[in-house]
Coordinates of C-alpha atoms in Angstrom, one line a residue:
M357 CA 0.0 0.0 0.0
Q358 CA 1.3 3.4 -0.9
V359 CA 0.8 6.0 1.8
R360 CA 1.9 9.6 1.7
D361 CA 2.1 11.7 4.9
E362 CA 2.3 15.4 4.8
G363 CA 1.4 17.2 7.9
G364 CA -0.8 14.3 9.1
F365 CA -2.9 14.1 5.9
D366 CA -2.3 10.5 4.9
R367 CA -3.4 9.7 1.3
V368 CA -4.0 6.2 0.0
K369 CA -3.7 5.5 -3.7
E370 CA -3.7 1.8 -4.0
G371 CA -6.9 -0.1 -4.3
L372 CA -9.0 2.8 -5.6
S373 CA -11.6 2.0 -8.2
P374 CA -11.1 4.0 -11.5
E375 CA -14.7 3.3 -12.3
M376 CA -15.9 5.3 -9.4
F377 CA -13.8 8.3 -10.6
D378 CA -15.4 7.9 -14.0
L379 CA -18.9 7.7 -12.6
D380 CA -18.3 10.7 -10.4
R381 CA -17.2 12.8 -13.4
A382 CA -20.1 11.5 -15.5
L383 CA -22.7 12.4 -12.8
E384 CA -21.2 15.8 -12.3
A385 CA -21.4 16.5 -16.1
R386 CA -24.9 15.1 -16.4
L387 CA -26.3 17.2 -13.5
A388 CA -24.3 20.4 -14.2
E389 CA -27.3 22.1 -15.8
S390 CA -29.9 20.9 -13.4
R391 CA -31.9 23.5 -11.6
A392 CA -33.3 21.0 -9.2
I393 CA -30.2 19.1 -8.1
R394 CA -26.8 20.3 -7.2
Y395 CA -24.2 17.6 -7.4
V396 CA -21.3 17.9 -4.9
S397 CA -18.4 15.7 -5.8
L398 CA -16.8 14.3 -2.6
I399 CA -14.2 12.6 -4.7
A400 CA -13.1 15.9 -6.2
R401 CA -12.6 17.3 -2.7
L402 CA -11.1 14.3 -1.0
C403 CA -8.9 12.9 -3.7
D404 CA -6.2 14.2 -6.0
E405 CA -3.4 12.7 -8.2
E406 CA -1.6 11.6 -5.0
G407 CA -4.6 9.6 -3.7
C408 CA -7.6 10.0 -1.4
L409 CA -7.5 11.2 2.2
A410 CA -7.2 8.2 4.5
T411 CA -7.1 10.2 7.8
V412 CA -9.1 13.3 8.8
P413 CA -7.1 16.5 8.6
G414 CA -6.5 18.0 12.1
R415 CA -8.1 15.1 13.9
D416 CA -5.1 13.3 15.3
R417 CA -4.9 10.7 12.6
Q418 CA -8.4 9.4 12.9
L419 CA -9.5 7.3 9.9
M420 CA -11.6 9.0 7.2
T421 CA -13.6 5.8 6.4
V422 CA -14.5 2.5 8.1
D423 CA -14.8 0.6 4.8
S424 CA -15.1 1.3 1.1
G425 CA -18.5 3.0 1.3
H426 CA -18.9 4.5 4.8
F427 CA -17.2 7.5 6.5
S428 CA -16.1 7.2 10.1
P429 CA -17.8 9.4 12.6
A430 CA -14.9 11.9 12.4
G431 CA -14.8 11.6 8.6
S432 CA -18.6 12.4 8.4
I433 CA -18.1 15.5 10.6
Y434 CA -15.2 16.6 8.4
V435 CA -17.2 16.1 5.2
G436 CA -20.2 17.9 6.6
D437 CA -18.3 20.8 8.0
T438 CA -15.8 21.4 5.2
I439 CA -17.5 20.2 2.1
L440 CA -21.3 20.2 2.5
R441 CA -21.9 23.1 4.8
P442 CA -21.5 25.8 2.1
Y443 CA -24.3 24.2 0.1
L444 CA -26.8 24.0 3.0
R445 CA -29.4 26.7 3.6
S446 CA -29.4 28.1 7.1
H447 CA -32.9 28.2 8.6

């Protein structure tokens, strides 16, 4: 497994599914003109050419996910606070 550590932001590159990246880009393109749905790509925010975040930035090396399809509690908080919050309406 290839792991890169810069300032505690471990990224994992091995074992990622290229099909998921393709699907993400296709969904983003398909929904780009939608007035009813705003597609927010988590892949685009959590992954780059070096891999995807494996630990939560600033959370003392807590894992981002618990398996291939579920965020950890700390990962969920990170995604909600840093990626999704700007898209949510305040009531």
